[in-house]
Coordinates of C-alpha atoms in Angstrom, one line a residue:
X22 CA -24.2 -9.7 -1.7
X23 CA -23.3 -11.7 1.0
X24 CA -20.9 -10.4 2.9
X25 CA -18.0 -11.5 5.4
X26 CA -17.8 -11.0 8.9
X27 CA -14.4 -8.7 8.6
X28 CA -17.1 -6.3 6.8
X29 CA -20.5 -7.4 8.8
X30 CA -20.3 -9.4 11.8
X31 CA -23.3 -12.4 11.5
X32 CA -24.2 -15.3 13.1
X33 CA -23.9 -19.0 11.8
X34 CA -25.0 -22.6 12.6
X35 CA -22.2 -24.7 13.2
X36 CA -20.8 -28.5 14.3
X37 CA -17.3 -29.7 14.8
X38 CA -19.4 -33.3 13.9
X39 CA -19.6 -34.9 10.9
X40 CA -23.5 -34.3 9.7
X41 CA -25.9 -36.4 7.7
X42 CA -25.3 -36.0 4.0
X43 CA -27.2 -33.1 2.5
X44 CA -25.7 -30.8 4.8
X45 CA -25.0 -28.2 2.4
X46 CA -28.2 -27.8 0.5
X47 CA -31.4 -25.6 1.7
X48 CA -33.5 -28.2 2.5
X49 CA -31.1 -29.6 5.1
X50 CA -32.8 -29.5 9.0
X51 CA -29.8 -28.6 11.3
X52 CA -30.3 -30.8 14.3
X53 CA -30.2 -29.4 17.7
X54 CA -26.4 -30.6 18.0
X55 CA -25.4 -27.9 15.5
X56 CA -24.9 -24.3 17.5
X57 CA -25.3 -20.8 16.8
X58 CA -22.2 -18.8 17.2
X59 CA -20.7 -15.7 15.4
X60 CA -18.0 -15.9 12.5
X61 CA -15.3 -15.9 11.7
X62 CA -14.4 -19.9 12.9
X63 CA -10.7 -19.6 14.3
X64 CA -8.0 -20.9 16.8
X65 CA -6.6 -16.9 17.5
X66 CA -8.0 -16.1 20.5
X67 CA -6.8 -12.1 19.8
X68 CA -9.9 -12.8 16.7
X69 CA -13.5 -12.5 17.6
X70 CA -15.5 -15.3 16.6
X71 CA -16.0 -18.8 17.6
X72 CA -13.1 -20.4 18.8
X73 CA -12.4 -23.8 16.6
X74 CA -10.0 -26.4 17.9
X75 CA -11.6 -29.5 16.4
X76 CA -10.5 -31.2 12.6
X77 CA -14.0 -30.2 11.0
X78 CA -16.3 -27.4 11.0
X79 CA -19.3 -27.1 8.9
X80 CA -21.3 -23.8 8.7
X81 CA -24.8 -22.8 7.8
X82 CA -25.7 -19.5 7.3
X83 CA -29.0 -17.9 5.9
X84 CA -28.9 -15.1 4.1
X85 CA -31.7 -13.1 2.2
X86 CA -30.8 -11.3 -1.1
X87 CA -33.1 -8.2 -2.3
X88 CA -33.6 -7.5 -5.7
X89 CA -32.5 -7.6 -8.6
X90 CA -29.9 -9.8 -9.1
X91 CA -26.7 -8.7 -9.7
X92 CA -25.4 -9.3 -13.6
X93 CA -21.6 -10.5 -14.2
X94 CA -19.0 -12.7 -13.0
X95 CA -19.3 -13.0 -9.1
X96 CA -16.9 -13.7 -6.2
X97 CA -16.2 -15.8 -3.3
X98 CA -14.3 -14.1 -0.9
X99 CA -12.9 -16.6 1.4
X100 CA -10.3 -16.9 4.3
X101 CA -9.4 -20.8 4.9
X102 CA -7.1 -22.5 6.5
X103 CA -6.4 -25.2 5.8
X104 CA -8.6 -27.3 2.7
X105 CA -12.2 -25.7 2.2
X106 CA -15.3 -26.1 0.7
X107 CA -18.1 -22.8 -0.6
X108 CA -21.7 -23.8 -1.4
X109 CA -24.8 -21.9 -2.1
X110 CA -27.7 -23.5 -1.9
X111 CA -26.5 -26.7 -2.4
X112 CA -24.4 -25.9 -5.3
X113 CA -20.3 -25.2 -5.1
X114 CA -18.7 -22.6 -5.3
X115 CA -15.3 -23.2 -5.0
X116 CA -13.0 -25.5 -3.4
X117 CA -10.0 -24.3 -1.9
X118 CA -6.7 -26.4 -0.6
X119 CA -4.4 -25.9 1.7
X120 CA -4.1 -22.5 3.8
X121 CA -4.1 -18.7 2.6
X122 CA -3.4 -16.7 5.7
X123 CA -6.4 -13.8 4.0
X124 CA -9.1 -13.1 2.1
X125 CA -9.3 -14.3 -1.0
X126 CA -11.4 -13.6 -4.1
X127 CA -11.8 -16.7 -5.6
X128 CA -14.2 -16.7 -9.3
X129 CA -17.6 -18.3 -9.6
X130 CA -17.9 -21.0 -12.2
X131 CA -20.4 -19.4 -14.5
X132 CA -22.7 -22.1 -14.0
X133 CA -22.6 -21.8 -10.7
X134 CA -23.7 -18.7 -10.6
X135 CA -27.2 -19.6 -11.3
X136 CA -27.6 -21.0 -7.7
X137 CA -28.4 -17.3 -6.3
X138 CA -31.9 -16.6 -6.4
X139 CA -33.8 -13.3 -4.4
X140 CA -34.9 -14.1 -0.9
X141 CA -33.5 -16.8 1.2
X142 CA -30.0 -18.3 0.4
X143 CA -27.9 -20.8 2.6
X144 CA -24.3 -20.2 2.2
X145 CA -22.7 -23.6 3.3
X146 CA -19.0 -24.0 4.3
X147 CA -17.0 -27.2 5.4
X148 CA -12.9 -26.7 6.0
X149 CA -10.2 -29.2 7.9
X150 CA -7.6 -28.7 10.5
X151 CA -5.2 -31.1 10.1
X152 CA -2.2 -28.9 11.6
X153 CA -1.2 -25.7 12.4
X154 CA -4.2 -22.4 12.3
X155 CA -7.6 -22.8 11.8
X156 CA -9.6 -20.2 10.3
X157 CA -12.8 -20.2 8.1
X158 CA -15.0 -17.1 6.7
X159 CA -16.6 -17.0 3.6
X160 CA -19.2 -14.3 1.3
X161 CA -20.5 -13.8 -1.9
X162 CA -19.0 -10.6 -3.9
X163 CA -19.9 -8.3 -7.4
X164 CA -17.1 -6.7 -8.3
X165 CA -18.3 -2.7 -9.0
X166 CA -17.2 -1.7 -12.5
X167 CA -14.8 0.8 -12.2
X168 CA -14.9 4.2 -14.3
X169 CA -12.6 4.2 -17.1
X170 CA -10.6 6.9 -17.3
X171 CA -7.4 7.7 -20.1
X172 CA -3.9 6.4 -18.0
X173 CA -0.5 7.6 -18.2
X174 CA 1.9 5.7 -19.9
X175 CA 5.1 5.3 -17.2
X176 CA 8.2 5.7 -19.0
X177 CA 10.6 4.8 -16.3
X178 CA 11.3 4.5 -13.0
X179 CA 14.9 4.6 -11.1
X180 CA 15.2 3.6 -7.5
X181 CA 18.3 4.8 -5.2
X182 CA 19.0 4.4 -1.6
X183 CA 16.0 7.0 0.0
X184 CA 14.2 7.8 -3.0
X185 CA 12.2 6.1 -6.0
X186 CA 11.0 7.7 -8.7
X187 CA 8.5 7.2 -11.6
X188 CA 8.7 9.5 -14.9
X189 CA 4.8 9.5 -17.2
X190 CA 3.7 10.6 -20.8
X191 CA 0.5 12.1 -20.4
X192 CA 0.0 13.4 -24.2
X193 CA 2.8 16.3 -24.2
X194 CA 3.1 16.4 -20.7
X195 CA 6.2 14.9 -19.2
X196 CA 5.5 13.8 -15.2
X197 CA 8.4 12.8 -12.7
X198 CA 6.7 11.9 -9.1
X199 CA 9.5 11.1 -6.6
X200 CA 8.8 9.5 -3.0
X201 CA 11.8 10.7 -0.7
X202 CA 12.1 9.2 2.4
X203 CA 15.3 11.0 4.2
X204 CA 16.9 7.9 6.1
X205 CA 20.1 9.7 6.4
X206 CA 21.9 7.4 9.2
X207 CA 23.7 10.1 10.6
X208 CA 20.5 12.1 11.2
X209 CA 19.1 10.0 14.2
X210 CA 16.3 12.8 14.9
X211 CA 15.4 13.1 10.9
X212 CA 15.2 9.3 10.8
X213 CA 12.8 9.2 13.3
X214 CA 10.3 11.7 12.3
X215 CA 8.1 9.5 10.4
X216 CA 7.7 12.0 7.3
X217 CA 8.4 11.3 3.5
X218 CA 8.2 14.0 1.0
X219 CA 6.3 13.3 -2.5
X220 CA 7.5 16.0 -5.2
X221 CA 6.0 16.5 -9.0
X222 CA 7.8 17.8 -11.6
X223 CA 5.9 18.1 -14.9
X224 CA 7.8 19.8 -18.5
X225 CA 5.9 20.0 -22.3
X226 CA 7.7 18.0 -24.6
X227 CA 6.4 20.0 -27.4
X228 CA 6.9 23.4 -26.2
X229 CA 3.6 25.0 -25.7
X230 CA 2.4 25.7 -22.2
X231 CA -0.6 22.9 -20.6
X232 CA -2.6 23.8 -18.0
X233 CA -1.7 20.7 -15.6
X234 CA -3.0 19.4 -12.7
X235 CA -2.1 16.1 -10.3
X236 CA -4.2 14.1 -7.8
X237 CA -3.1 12.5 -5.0
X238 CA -5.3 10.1 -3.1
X239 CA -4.4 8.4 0.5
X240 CA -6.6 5.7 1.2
X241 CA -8.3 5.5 5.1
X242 CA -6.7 1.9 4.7
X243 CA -3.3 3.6 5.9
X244 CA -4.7 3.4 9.4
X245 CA -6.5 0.6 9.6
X246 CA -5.6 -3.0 10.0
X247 CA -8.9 -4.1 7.9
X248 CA -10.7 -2.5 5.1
X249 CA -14.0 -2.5 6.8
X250 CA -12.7 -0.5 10.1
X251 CA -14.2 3.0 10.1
X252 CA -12.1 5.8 10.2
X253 CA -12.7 9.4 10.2
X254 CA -10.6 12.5 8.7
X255 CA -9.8 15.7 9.9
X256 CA -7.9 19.0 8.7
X257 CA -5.9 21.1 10.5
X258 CA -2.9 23.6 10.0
X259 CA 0.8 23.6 11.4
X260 CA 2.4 27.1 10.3
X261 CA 2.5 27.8 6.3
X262 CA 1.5 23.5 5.9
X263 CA -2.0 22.9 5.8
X264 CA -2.6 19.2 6.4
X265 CA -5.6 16.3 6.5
X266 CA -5.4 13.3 8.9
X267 CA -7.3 9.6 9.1
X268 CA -7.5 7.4 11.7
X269 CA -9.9 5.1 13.1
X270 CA -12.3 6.1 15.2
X271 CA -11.6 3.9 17.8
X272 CA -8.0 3.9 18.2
X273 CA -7.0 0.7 19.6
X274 CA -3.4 1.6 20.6
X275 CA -1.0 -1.3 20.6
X276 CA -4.0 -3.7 20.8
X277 CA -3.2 -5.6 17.0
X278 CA -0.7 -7.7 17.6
X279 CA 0.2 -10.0 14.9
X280 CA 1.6 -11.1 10.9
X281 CA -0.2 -9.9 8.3
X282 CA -1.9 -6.9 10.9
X283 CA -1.4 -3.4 10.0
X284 CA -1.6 -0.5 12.1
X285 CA -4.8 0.6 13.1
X286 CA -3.8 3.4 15.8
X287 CA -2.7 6.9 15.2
X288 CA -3.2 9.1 11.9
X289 CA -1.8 8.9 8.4
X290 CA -1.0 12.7 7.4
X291 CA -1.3 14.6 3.8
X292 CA 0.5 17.8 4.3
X293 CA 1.1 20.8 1.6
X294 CA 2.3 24.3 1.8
X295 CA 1.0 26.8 -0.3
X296 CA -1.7 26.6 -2.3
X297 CA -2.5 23.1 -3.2
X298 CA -6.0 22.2 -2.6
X299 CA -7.0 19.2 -0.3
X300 CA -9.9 17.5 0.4
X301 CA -11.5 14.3 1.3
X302 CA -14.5 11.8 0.4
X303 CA -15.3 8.6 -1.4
X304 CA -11.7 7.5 -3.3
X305 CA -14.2 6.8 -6.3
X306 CA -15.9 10.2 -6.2
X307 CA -12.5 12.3 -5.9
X308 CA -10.9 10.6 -8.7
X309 CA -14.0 10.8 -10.9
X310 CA -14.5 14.6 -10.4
X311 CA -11.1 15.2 -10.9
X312 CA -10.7 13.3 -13.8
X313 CA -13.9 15.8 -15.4
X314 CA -12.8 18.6 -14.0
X315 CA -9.2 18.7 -12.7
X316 CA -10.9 19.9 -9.2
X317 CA -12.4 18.0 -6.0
X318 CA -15.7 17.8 -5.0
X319 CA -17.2 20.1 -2.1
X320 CA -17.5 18.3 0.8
X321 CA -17.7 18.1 4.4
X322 CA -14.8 19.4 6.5
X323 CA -14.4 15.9 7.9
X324 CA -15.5 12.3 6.0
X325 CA -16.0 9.2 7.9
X326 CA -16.7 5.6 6.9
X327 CA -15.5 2.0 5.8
X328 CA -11.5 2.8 5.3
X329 CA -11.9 1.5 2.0
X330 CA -14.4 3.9 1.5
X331 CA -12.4 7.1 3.2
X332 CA -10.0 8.9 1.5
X333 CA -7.7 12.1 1.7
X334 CA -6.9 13.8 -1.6
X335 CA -4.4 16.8 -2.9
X336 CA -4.5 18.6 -5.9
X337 CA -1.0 20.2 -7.3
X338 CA -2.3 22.9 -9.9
X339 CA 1.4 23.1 -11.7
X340 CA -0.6 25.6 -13.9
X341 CA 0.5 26.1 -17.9
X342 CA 3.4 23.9 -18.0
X343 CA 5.7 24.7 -21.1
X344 CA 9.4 24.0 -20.9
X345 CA 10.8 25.3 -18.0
X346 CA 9.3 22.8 -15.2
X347 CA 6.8 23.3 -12.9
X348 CA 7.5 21.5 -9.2
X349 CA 5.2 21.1 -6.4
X350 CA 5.6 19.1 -2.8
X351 CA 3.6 17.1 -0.5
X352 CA 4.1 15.6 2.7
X353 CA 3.3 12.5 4.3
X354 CA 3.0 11.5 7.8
X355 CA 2.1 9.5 10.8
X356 CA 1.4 10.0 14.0
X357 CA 1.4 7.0 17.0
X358 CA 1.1 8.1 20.5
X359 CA 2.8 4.6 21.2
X360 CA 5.1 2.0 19.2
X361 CA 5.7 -0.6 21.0
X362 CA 4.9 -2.0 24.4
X363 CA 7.9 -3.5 26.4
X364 CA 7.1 -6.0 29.3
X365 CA 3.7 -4.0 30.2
X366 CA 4.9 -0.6 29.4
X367 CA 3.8 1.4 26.5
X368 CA 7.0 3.3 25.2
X369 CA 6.4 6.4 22.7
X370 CA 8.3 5.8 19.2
X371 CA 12.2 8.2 19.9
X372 CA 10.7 11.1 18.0
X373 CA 7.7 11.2 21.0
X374 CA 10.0 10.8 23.5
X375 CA 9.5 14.6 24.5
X376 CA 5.2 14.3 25.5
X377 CA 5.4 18.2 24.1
X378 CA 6.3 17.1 20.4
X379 CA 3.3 17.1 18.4
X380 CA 2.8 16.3 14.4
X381 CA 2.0 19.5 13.6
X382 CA 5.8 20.2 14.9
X383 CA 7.3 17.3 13.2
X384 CA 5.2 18.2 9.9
X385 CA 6.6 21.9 10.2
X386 CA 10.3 21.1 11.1
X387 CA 9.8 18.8 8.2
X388 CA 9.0 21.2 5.8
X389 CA 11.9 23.6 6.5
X390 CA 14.2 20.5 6.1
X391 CA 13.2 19.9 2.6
X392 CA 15.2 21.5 0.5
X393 CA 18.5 20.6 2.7
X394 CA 17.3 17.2 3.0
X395 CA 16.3 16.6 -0.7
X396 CA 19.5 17.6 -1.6
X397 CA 21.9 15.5 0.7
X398 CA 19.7 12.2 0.4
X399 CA 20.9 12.4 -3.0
X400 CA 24.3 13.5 -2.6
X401 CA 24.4 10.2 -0.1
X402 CA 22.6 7.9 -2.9
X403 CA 25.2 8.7 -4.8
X404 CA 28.2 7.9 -3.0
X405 CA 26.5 4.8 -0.9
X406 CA 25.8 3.4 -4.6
X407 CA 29.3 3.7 -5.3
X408 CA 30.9 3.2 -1.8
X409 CA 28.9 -0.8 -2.4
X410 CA 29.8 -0.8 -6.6
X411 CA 33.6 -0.3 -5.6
X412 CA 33.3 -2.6 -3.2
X413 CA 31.4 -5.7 -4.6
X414 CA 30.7 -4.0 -8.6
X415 CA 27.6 -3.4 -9.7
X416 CA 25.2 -6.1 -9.0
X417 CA 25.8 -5.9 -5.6
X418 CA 25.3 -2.0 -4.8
X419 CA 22.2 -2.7 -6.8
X420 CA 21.0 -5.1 -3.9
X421 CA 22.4 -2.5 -1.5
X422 CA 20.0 0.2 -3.0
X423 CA 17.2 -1.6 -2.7
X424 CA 17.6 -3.2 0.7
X425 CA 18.8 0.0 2.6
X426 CA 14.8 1.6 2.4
X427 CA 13.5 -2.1 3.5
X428 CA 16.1 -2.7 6.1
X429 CA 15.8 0.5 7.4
X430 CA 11.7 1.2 7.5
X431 CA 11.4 -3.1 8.9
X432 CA 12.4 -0.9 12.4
X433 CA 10.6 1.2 14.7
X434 CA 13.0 3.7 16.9
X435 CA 11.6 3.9 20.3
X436 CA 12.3 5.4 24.0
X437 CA 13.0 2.9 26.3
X438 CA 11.8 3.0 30.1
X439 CA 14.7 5.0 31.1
X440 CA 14.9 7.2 28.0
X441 CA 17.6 4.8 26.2
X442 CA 17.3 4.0 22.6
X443 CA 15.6 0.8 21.8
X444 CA 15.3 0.1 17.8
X445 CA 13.0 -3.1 17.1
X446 CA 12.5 -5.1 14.5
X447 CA 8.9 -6.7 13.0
X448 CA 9.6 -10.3 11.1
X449 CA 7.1 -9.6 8.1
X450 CA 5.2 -12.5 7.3
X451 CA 7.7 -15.0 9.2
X452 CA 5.7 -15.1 12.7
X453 CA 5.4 -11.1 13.0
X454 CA 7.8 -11.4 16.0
X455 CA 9.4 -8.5 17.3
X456 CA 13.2 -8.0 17.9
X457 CA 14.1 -11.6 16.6
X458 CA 17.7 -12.6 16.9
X459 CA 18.2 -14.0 13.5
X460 CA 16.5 -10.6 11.9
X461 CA 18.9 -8.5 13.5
X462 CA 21.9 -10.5 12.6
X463 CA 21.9 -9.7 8.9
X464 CA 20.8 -5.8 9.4
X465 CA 23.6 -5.4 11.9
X466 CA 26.9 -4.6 9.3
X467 CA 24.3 -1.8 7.6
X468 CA 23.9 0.0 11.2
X469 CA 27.3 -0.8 12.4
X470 CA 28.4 1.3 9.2
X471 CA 26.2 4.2 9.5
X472 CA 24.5 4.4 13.1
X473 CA 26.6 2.5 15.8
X474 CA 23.8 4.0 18.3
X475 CA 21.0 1.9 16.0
X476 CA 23.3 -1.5 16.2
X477 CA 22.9 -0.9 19.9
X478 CA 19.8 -0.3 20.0
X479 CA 19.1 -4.1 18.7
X480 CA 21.1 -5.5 21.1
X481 CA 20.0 -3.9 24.3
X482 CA 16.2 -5.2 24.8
X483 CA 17.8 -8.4 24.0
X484 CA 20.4 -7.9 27.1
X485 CA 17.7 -6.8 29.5
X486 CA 15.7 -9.7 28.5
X487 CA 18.0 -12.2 29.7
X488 CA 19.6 -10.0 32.4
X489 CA 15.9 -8.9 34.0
X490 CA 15.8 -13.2 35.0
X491 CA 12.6 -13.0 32.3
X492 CA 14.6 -15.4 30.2
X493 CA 15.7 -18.2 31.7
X494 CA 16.9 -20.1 29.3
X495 CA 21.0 -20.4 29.0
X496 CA 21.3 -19.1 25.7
X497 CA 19.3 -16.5 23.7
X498 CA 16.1 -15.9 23.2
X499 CA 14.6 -15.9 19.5
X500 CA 12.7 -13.1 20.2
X501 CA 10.9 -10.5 22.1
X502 CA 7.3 -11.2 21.3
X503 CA 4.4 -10.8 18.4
X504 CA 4.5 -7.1 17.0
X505 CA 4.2 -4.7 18.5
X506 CA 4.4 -6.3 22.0
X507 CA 7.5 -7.0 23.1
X508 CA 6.6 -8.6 26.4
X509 CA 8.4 -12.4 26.3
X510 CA 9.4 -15.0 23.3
X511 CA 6.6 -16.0 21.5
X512 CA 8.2 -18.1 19.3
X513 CA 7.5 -21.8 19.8
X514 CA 11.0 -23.7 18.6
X515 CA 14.1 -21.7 20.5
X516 CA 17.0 -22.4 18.3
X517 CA 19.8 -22.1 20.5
X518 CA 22.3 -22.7 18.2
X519 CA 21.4 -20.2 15.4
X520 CA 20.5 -17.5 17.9
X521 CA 23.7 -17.8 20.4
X522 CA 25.7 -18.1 17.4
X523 CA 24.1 -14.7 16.2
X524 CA 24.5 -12.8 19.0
X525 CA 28.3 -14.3 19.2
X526 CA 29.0 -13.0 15.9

């Protein structure tokens, strides 16, 4: 209805002083001292928008709504940071404290509601910066309804070192869908290729065959840092795999930096051999004809559109499943020119490292690996699970299980500027720094057990950093930068004693 500038870029009045009372209703007159400048309101300078340094903001915006009005519960959708305040047309909306770092759908009182008429609106917003980021954004949202349609009933799930997976009842169909990531340490090459393996199994629990079909969906948000980014898909074929890739259609390579920022350069692959169908379109669309008709819509060869609105699909046809079961594969990929860039140089991730290695080839290698890798990430789920129960019983290999995937996957293996291995770490929602000291600290015993070449490879960007005369601080830096540039600390307290003491250790 009204939407946010992450999905629409618009224009807004603004003033960092306080106005006359009224300010939020429709018959206000905004004086010449209010400007006109585009949202969002923030202090990041990486953000378009109009920079706001200032303790107040208040924002105006006009907005006409067409006919007819939408029925239901309605949304604000706001990013605020810190304590804000929603009207429309005089009336609020919501009031919001403190900071949330994101959008946020936040409900309409029902009352409130009433304040949207057709034709002109005035969406009104006031928020305070007492410390820290500043940030304001606000629109007006209708959930769509969604289709219903009958949902398996998951029966379990079991998660091990490199692999998770989910068992369904779908009437007398039994489903097992298992994700295998093969982050065999003593593999460096297989760790690096960045593809995971997704396999369905399906058996009749009463013994009569089922015809039985699965859908897999990957949304366009995989490659995109926002929702409202477009991306475009394409298909392709490497060897007996026939594959789909999104990506965004501008391809800003290395150019989000950030926490809370996903990637939005490169392609997210779907990969099958033989003959699974795939497809792309409208994530709504594909799961709605598939749901009728076990099938995907025709379509165009390539989709392109909001990510949100992008998707690539597979369908497994496992065909009459009785009581022997019936087993089918995918792939999943991605593909990034670059991973990280270190002091003004743009390094490729390890697997790159050779310009001639394309995804088709990793994607292909991949595939001949599967049954060999399926088979010893399990053999080495089994004894890591009881290497870390023997050692500290069995609460603590269950911690061990389910940090090896995280510890492992929070690093990105690259090729340094003279082809040695550099293996940096992002500080998830912490900062979003890169190679922090007190990050690699507490990974370090997992890679000094499995991959002493990985330990190093934490420790060497770090060196070079101090060594190059970049640092010049007499104890070690925190970190490297914001992820994924690694181009000097960013980080604003340096904690000497906690890092030295790391790196000591």
């Amino acid at each position: 209805l009204i939407p946010t500038a992450e999905e629409t870029p618009y224009p807004a009045r603004y003033t960092f002083s306080q106005p006359a009372a009224g300010w939020e209703k429709t018959t206000f007159a905004a004086a010449q001292s209010w400007k006109t400048g585009p949202a969002p309101f923030t202090d990041e300078a990486s953000r378009p928008g109009t920079p706001w340094k200032s303790h107040d903001v208040w924002v105006r915006r006009v907005v006409t709504v067409a006919s007819p009005l939408p029925k239901g519960p309605l949304t604000v959708r706001v990013w605020h940071d810190d304590d804000a305040e929603v009207y429309l047309n005089g009336t609020l909306l919501a009031r919001r404290p403190g900071a949330n770092g994101r959008y946020e759908d936040v409900p309409v009182p029902a009352a409130a509601q009433k304040a949207l008429h057709t034709g002109a609106n005035v969406l009104a917003m006031h928020c305070v910066n007492p410390q820290g980021g500043a940030h304001l954004d606000a629109g007006l949202y209708k959930e769509l309804p969604q289709p219903r349609v009958p949902l398996a009933q998951q029966t379990g799930v079991t998660v091990t070192a490199t692999q998770t997976t989910y068992t369904f009842a779908a009437g007398p169909v039994q489903l097992t869908v298992s994700f295998l990531s093969p982050l065999l340490l003593d593999e460096l090459e297989t760790v690096a290729r960045p593809v995971s393996y997704l396999t369905c199994t399906a058996t009749a629990t009463d013994g009569q065959p089922h015809p039985t079909q699965v859908l897999l969906t990957e949304a366009g948000t995989l490659a995109s840092n926002t929702p409202y980014q477009v991306v475009a898909t394409r298909p392709g074929q490497a060897g007996a795999l026939h594959w789909r890739a999104v990506g965004t259609t501008k391809q800003p390579v290395l150019a989000t930096a950030g926490d809370g920022v996903r990637i939005d350069w490169g392609y997210a692959y779907l990969a099958a051999p033989g003959a699974a169908t795939l497809g792309a379109g409208n994530p709504l669309t594909l799961k709605t004809a598939f749901a009728r008709t076990g099938t995907l819509p025709a379509g165009a060869p390539t989709q392109q559109g909001p990510a949100q609105r992008v998707a690539q699909a597979a369908v497994l046809d496992l065909g009459a499943v009785a009581t022997a079961p019936a087993e089918q594969h995918l792939l999943l990929g991605y593909d990034n020119p670059y991973a990280v860039q270190y002091f003004g140089q743009n390094l490729r991730p390890w697997w790159r490292r050779d310009p001639a290695m394309t995804m088709e080839k990793a994607l292909a290698a991949a595939e001949t690996d599967y049954p060999r890798l399926r088979q010893k990430a399990t053999a080495f789920d089994q004894k890591m699970y009881a290497d870390a129960q023997a050692a500290g019983g069995k609460k603590y290999a269950d911690l061990c299980q389910l940090a090896y995937r995280q510890a492992v996957a929070a690093h990105s293996i690259v090729a340094g500027p003279t082809g040695e291995l550099l293996f940096f770490s992002k500080e998830n929602f912490s900062g979003g720094f890169i190679g922090t000291v007190d990050v690699t600290y507490p990974s370090e015993p997992l890679f000094l057990l499995y991959n002493n070449e990985l330990a190093k490879g934490m420790l060497r960007f770090m060196f070079d950093y101090s060594e190059s005369g970049r640092w010049k601080k007499d104890f070690p830096a925190h970190d490297l930068g914001t992820y994924p540039l690694a181009n000097g600390q960013q980080y604003g307290e340096d904690m000497p004693v906690e890092e030295a003491g790391n790196m000591l250790i």
